PDB file of C-alpha atoms in Angstrom:
ATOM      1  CA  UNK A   1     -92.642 127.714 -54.872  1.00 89.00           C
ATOM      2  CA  UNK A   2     -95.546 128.351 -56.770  1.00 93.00           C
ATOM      3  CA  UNK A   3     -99.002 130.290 -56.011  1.00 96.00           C
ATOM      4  CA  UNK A   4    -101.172 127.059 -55.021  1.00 97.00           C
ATOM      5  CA  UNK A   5     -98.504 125.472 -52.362  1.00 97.00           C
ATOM      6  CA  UNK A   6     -98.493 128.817 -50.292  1.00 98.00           C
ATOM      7  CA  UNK A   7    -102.472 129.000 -50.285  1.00 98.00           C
ATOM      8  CA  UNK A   8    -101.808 125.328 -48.967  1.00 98.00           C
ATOM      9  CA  UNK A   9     -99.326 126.435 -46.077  1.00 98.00           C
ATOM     10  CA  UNK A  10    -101.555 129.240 -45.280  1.00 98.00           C
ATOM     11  CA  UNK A  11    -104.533 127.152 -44.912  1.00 98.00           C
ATOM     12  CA  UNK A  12    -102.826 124.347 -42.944  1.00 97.00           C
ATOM     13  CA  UNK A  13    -101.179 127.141 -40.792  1.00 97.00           C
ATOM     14  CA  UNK A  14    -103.928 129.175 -40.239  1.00 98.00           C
ATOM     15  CA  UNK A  15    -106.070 125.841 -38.732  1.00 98.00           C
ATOM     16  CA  UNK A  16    -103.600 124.729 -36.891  1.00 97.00           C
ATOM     17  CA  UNK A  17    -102.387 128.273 -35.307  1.00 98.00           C
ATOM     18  CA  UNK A  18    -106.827 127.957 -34.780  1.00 98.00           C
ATOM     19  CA  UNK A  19    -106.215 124.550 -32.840  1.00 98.00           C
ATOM     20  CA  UNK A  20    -103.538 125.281 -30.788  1.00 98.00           C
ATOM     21  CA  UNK A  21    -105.003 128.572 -29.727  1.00 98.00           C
ATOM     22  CA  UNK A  22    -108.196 127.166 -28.790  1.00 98.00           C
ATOM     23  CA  UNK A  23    -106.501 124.670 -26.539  1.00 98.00           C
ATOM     24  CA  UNK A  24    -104.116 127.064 -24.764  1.00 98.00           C
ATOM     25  CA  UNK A  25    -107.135 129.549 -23.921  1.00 98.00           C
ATOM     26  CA  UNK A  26    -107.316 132.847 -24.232  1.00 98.00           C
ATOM     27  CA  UNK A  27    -105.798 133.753 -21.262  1.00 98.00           C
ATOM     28  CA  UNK A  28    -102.074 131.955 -21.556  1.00 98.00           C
ATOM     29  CA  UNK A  29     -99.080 133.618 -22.504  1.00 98.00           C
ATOM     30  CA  UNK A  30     -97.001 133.434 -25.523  1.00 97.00           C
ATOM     31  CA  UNK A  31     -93.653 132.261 -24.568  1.00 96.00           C
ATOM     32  CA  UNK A  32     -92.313 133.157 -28.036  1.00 95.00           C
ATOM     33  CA  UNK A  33     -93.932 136.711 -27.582  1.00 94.00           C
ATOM     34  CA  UNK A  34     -93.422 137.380 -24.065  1.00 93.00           C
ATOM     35  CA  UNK A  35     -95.822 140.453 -23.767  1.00 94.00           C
ATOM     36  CA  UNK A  36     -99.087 138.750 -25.679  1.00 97.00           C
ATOM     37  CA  UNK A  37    -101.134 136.173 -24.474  1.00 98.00           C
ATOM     38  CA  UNK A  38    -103.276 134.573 -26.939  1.00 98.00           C
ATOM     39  CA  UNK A  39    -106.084 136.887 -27.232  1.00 98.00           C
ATOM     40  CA  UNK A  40    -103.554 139.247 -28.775  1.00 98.00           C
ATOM     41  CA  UNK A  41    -102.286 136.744 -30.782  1.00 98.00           C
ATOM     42  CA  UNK A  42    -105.189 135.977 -32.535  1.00 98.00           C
ATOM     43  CA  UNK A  43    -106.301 140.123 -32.875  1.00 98.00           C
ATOM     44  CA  UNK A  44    -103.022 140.697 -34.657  1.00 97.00           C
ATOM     45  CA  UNK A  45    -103.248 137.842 -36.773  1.00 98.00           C
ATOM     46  CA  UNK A  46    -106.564 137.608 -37.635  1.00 98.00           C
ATOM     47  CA  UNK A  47    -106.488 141.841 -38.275  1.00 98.00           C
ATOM     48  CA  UNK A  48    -103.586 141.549 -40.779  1.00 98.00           C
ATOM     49  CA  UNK A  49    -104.897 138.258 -42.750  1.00 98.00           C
ATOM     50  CA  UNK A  50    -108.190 141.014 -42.923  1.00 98.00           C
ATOM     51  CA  UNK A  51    -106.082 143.677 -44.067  1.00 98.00           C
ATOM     52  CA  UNK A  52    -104.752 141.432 -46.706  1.00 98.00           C
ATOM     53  CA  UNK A  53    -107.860 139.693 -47.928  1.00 98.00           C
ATOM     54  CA  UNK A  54    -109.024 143.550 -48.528  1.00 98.00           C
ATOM     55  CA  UNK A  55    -106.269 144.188 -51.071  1.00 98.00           C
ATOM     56  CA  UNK A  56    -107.034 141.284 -53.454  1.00 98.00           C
ATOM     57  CA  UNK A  57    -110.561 141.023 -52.750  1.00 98.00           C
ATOM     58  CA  UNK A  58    -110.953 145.077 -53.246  1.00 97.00           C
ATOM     59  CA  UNK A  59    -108.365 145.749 -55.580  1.00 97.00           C
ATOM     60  CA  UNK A  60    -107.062 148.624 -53.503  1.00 97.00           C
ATOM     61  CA  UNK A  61    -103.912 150.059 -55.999  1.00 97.00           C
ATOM     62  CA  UNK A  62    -102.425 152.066 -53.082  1.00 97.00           C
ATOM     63  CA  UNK A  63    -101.403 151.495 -49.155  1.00 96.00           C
ATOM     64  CA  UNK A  64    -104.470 151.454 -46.909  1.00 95.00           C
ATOM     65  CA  UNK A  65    -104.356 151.255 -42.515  1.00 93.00           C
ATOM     66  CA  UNK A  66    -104.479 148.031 -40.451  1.00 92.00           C
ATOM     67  CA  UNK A  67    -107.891 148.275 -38.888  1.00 88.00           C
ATOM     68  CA  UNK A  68    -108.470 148.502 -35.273  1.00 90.00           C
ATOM     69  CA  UNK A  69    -108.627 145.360 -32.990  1.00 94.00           C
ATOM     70  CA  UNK A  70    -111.413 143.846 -32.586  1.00 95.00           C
ATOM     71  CA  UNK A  71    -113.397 144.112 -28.919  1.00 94.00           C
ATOM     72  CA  UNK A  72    -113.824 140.622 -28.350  1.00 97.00           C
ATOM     73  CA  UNK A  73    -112.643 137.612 -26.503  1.00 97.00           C
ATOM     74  CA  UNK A  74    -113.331 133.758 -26.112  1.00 97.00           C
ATOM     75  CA  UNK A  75    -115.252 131.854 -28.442  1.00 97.00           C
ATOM     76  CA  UNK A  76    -116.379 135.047 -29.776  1.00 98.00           C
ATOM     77  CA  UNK A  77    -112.770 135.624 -30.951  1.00 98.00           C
ATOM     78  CA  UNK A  78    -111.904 132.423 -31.895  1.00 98.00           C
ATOM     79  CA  UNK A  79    -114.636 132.223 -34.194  1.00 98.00           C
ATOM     80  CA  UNK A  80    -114.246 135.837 -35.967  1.00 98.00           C
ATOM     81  CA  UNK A  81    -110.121 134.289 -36.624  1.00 98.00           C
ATOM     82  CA  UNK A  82    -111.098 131.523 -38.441  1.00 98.00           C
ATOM     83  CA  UNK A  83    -113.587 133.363 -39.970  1.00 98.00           C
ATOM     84  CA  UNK A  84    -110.959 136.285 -41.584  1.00 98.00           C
ATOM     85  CA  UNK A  85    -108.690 133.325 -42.319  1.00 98.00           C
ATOM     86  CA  UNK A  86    -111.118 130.983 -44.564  1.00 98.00           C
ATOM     87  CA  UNK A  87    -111.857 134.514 -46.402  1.00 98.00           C
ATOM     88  CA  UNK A  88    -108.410 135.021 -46.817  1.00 98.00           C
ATOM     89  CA  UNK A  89    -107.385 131.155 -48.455  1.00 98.00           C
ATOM     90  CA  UNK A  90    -110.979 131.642 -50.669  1.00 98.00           C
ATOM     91  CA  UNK A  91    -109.565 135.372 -52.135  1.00 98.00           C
ATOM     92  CA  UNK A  92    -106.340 134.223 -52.430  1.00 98.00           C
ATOM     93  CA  UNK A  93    -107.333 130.763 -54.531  1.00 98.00           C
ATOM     94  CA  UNK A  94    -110.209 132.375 -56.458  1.00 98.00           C
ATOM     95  CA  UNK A  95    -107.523 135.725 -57.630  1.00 98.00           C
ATOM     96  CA  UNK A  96    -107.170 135.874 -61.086  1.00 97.00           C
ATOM     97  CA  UNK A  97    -103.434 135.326 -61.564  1.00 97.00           C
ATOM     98  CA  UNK A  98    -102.812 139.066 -63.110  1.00 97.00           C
ATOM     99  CA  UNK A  99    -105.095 140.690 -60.042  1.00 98.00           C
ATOM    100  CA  UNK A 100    -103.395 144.263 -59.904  1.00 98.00           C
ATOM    101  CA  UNK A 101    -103.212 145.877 -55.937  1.00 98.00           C
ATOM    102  CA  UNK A 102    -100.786 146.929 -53.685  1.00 98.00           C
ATOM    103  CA  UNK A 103     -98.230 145.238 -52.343  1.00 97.00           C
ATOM    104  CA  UNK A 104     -94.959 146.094 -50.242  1.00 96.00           C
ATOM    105  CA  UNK A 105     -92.293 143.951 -51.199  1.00 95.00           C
ATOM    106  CA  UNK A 106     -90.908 143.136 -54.774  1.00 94.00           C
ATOM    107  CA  UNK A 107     -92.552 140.008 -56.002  1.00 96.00           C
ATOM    108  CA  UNK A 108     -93.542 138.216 -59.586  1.00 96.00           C
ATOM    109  CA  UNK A 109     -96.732 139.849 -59.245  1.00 98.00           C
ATOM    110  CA  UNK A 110     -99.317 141.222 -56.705  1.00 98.00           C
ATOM    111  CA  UNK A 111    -101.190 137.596 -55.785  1.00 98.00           C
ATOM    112  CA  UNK A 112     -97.615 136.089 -55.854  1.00 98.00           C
ATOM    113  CA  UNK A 113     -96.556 138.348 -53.065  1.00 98.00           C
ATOM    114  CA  UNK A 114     -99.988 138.285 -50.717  1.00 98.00           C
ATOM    115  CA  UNK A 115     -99.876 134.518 -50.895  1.00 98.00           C
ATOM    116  CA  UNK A 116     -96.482 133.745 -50.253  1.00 98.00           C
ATOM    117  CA  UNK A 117     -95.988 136.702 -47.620  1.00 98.00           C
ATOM    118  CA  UNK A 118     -99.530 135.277 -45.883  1.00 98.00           C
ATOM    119  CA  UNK A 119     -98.234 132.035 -45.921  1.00 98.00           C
ATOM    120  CA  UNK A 120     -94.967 132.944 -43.900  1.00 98.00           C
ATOM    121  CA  UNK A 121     -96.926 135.769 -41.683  1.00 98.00           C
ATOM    122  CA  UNK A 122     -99.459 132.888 -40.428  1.00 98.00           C
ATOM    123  CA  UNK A 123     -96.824 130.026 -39.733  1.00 97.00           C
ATOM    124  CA  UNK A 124     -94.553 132.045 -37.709  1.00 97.00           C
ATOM    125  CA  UNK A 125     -97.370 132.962 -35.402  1.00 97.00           C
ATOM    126  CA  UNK A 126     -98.498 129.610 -35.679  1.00 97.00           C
ATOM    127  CA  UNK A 127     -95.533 128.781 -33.853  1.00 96.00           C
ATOM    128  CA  UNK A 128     -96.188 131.756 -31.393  1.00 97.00           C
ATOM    129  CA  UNK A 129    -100.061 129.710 -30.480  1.00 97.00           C
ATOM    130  CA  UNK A 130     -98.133 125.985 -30.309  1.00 97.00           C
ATOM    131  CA  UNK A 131     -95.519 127.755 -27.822  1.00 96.00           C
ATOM    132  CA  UNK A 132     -98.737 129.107 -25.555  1.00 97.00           C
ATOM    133  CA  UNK A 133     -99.766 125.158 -25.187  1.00 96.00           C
ATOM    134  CA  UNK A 134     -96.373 123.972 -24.334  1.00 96.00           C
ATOM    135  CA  UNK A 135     -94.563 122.964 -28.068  1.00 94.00           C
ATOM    136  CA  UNK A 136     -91.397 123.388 -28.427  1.00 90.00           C
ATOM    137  CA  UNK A 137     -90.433 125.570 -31.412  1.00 88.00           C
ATOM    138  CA  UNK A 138     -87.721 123.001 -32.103  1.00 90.00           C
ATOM    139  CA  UNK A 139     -90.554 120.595 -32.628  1.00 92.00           C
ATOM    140  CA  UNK A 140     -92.114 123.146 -35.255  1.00 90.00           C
ATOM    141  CA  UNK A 141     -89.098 123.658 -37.039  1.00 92.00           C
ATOM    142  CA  UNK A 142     -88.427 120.455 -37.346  1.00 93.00           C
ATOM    143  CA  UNK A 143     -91.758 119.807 -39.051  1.00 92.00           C
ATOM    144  CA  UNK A 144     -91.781 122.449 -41.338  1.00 94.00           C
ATOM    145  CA  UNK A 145     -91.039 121.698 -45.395  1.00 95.00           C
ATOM    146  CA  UNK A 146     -87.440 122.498 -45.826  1.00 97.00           C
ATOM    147  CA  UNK A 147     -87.710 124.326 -49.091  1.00 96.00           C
ATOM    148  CA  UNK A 148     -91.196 126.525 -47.819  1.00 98.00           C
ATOM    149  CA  UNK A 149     -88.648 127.377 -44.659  1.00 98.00           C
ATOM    150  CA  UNK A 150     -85.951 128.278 -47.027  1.00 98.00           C
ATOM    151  CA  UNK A 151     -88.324 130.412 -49.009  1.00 98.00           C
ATOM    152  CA  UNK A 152     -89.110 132.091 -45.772  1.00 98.00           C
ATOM    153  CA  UNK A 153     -85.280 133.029 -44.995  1.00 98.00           C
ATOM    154  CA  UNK A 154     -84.992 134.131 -48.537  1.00 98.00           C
ATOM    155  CA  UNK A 155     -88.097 136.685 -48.088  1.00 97.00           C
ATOM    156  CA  UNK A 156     -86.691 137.709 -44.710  1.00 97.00           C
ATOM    157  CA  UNK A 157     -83.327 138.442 -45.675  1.00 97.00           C
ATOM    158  CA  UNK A 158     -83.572 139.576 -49.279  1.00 97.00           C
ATOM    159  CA  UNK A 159     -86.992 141.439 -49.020  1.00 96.00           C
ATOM    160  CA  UNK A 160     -88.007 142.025 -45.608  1.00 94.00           C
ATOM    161  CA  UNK A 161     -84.393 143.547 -44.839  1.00 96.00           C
ATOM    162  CA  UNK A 162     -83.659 145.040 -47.794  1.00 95.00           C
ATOM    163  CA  UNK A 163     -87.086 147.526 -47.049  1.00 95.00           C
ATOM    164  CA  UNK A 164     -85.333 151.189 -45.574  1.00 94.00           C
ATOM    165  CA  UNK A 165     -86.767 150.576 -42.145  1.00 92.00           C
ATOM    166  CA  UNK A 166     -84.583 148.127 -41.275  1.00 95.00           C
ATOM    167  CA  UNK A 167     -82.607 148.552 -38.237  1.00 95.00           C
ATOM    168  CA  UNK A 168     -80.162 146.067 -38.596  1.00 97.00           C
ATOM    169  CA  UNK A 169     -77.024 147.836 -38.853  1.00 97.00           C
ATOM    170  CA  UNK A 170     -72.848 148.212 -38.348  1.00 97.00           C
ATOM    171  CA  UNK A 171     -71.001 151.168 -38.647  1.00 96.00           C
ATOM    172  CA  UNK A 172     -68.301 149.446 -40.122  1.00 97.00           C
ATOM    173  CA  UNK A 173     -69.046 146.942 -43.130  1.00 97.00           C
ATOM    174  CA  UNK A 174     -69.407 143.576 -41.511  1.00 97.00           C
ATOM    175  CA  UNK A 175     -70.723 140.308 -43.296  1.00 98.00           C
ATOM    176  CA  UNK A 176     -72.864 137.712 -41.930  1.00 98.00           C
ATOM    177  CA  UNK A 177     -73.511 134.599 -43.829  1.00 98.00           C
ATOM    178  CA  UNK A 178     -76.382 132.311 -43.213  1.00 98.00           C
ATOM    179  CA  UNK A 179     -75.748 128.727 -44.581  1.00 98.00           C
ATOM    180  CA  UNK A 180     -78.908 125.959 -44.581  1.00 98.00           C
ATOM    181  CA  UNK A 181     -77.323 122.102 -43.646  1.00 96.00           C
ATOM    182  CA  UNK A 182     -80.443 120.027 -45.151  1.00 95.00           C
ATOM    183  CA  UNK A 183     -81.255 122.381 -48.514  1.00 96.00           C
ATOM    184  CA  UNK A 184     -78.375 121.961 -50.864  1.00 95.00           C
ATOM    185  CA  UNK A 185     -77.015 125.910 -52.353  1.00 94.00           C
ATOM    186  CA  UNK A 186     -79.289 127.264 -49.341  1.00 97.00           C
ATOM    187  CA  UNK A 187     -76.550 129.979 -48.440  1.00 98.00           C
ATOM    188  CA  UNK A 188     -77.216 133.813 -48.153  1.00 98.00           C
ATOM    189  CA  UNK A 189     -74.341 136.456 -47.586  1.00 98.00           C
ATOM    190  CA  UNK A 190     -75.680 139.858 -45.841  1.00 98.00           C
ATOM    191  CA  UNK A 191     -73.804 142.527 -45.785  1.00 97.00           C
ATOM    192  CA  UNK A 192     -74.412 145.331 -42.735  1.00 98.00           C
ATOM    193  CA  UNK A 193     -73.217 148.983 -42.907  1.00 98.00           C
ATOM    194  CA  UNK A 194     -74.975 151.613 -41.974  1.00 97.00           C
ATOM    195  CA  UNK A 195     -77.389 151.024 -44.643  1.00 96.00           C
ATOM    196  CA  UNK A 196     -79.884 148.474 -44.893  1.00 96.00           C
ATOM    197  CA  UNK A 197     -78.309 145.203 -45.026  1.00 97.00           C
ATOM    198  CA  UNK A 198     -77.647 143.727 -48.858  1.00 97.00           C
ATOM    199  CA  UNK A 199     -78.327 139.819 -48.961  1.00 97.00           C
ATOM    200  CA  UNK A 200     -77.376 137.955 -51.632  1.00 96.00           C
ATOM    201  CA  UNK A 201     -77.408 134.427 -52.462  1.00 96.00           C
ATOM    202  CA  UNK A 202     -74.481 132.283 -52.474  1.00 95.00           C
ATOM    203  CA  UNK A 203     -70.539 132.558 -50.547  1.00 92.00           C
ATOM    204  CA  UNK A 204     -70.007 135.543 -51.542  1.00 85.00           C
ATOM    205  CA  UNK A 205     -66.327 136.480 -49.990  1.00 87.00           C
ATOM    206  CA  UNK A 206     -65.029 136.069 -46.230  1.00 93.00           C
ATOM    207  CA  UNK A 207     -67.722 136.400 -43.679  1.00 97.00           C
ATOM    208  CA  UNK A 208     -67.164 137.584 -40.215  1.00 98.00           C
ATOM    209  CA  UNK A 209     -69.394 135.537 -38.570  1.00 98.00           C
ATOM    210  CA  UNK A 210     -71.626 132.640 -39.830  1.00 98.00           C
ATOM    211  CA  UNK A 211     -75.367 131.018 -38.364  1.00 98.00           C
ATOM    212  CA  UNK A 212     -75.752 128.082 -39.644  1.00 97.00           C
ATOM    213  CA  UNK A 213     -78.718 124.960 -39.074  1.00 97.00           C
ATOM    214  CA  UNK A 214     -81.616 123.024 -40.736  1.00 97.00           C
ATOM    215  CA  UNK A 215     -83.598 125.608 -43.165  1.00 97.00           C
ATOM    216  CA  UNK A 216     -86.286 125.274 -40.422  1.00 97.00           C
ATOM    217  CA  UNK A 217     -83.993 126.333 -37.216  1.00 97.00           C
ATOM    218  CA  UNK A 218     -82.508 129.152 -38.846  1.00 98.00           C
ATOM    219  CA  UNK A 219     -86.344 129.983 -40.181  1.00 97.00           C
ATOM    220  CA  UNK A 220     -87.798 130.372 -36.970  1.00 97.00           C
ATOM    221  CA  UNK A 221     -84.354 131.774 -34.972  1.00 97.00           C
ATOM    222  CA  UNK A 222     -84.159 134.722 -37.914  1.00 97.00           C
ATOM    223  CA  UNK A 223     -87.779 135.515 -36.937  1.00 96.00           C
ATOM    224  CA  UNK A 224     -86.687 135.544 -33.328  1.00 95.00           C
ATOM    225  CA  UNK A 225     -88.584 132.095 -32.504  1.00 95.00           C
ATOM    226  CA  UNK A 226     -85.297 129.961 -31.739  1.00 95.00           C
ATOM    227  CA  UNK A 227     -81.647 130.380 -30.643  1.00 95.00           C
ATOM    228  CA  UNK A 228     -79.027 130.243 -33.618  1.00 96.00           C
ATOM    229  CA  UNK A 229     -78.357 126.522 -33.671  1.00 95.00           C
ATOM    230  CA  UNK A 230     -74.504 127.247 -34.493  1.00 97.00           C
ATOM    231  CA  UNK A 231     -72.392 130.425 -35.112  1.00 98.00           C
ATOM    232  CA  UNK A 232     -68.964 130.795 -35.848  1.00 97.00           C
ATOM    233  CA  UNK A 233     -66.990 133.743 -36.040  1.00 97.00           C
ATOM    234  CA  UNK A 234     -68.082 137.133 -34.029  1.00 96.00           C
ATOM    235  CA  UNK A 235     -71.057 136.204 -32.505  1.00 95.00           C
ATOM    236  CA  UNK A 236     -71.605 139.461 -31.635  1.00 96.00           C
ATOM    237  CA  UNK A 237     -73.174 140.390 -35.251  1.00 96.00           C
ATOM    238  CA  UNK A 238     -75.345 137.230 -34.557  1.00 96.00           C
ATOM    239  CA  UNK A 239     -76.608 138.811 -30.936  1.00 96.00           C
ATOM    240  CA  UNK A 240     -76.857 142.146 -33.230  1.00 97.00           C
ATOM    241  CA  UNK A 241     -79.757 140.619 -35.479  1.00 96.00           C
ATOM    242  CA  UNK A 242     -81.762 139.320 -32.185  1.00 94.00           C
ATOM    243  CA  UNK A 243     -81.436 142.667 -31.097  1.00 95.00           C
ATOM    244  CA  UNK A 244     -82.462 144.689 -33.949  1.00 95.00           C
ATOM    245  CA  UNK A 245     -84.164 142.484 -36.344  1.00 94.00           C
ATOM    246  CA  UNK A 246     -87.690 142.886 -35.205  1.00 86.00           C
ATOM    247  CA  UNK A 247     -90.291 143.183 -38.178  1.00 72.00           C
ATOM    248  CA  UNK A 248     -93.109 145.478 -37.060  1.00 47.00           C
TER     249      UNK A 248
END
């Protein structure tokens, strides 16, 4: 995908993860994040889209702290997300193409990587604010552009994962695949030891258990958002990645 069509998902995201938080309220929970309501929803979110904007828009070269959450609440809050988020879209689409700054994951260059990796943070928690007014995250999914959600698996499993923090591990060498039904050569095969896991793209060899489903299920049930739609084989590698796959 290129540079322009995540600044587009980010800004669609980003007003609708506004919307639906503004019509929940503050106070309701986040069925997809079981310990935030939507206050905290919109503090995490609207502190790392800061955090990010700071990067391009400073040029930082080198890893710099989330900032604090902000003290506020209501409208007050509301206003100070959207706020972070149009700053982050107008950095983003006004970066020179060769901006140099830090960035965590390998990527064509720095804007490629803070644009797509925006793009994917803001629509999974806009999923989190539709879930705290009462839509399904089957309904999401299902509206989601197959390749962007494909995209987003790729960046999970091949970046995300690949990073030494990962906890998503065997002690034995076990294989999961992950095959998309609606995105045609949208197959990855991860391989778990006691290593971080190794994703690759394609069948790569026997697999001992396999998650398959639209590009949009399997992008919201790899971020935890969903159920696996179908697994075959030991499911116990697929209850192994809802256990350990958390991204913090």
């Amino acid at each position: 995908m290129e540079t322009t069509a995540f600044i587009q998902a980010l800004d669609e995201q980003g007003l609708g993860l506004a919307a639906a938080a503004a019509e929940a309220g503050p106070d309701a929970k986040v069925p997809t994040c079981p310990d935030w309501q939507v206050r905290d929803l919109l503090r995490h979110t609207g502190m790392v889209h800061r955090w990010a904007t700071s990067f391009v828009a400073e040029r930082h070269t080198s890893p710099r702290p989330l900032d604090g959450l902000p003290d506020l609440d209501g409208t007050a809050l509301l206003d100070w997300f959207r706020d972070g988020h149009r700053r982050l879209v107008d950095t983003l689409a006004s970066a020179p193409p060769d901006v140099e700054c830090w960035h965590f994951m390998p990527a064509p260059s720095p804007l490629a990587f803070w644009t797509r990796r925006q793009a994917h943070e803001t629509t999974v928690h806009r999923v989190d604010a539709e879930s705290a007014r009462g839509t399904a995250p089957e309904a999401i999914a299902a509206s989601l552009a197959p390749r962007f959600a494909v995209d987003g698996v790729d960046e999970l499993l091949r970046a995300f994962h690949a990073r030494p923090k990962s906890a998503v591990r065997t002690e034995e060498p076990r294989t999961l695949r992950v095959r998309a039904t609606d995105v045609e050569g949208a197959v990855w095969t991860v391989r778990l030891s006691p290593q971080p896991p190794v994703t690759e793209l394609g069948d790569a060899g026997d697999a001992d258990c396999e998650v398959t489903g639209t590009a949009g299920q399997l992008y919201l049930a790899l971020w935890n958002r969903l159920p696996f739609p179908t697994v075959t084989g030991d499911d116990a590698l697929a209850a192994l990645w809802r256990e350990k796959s958390a991204v913090i």
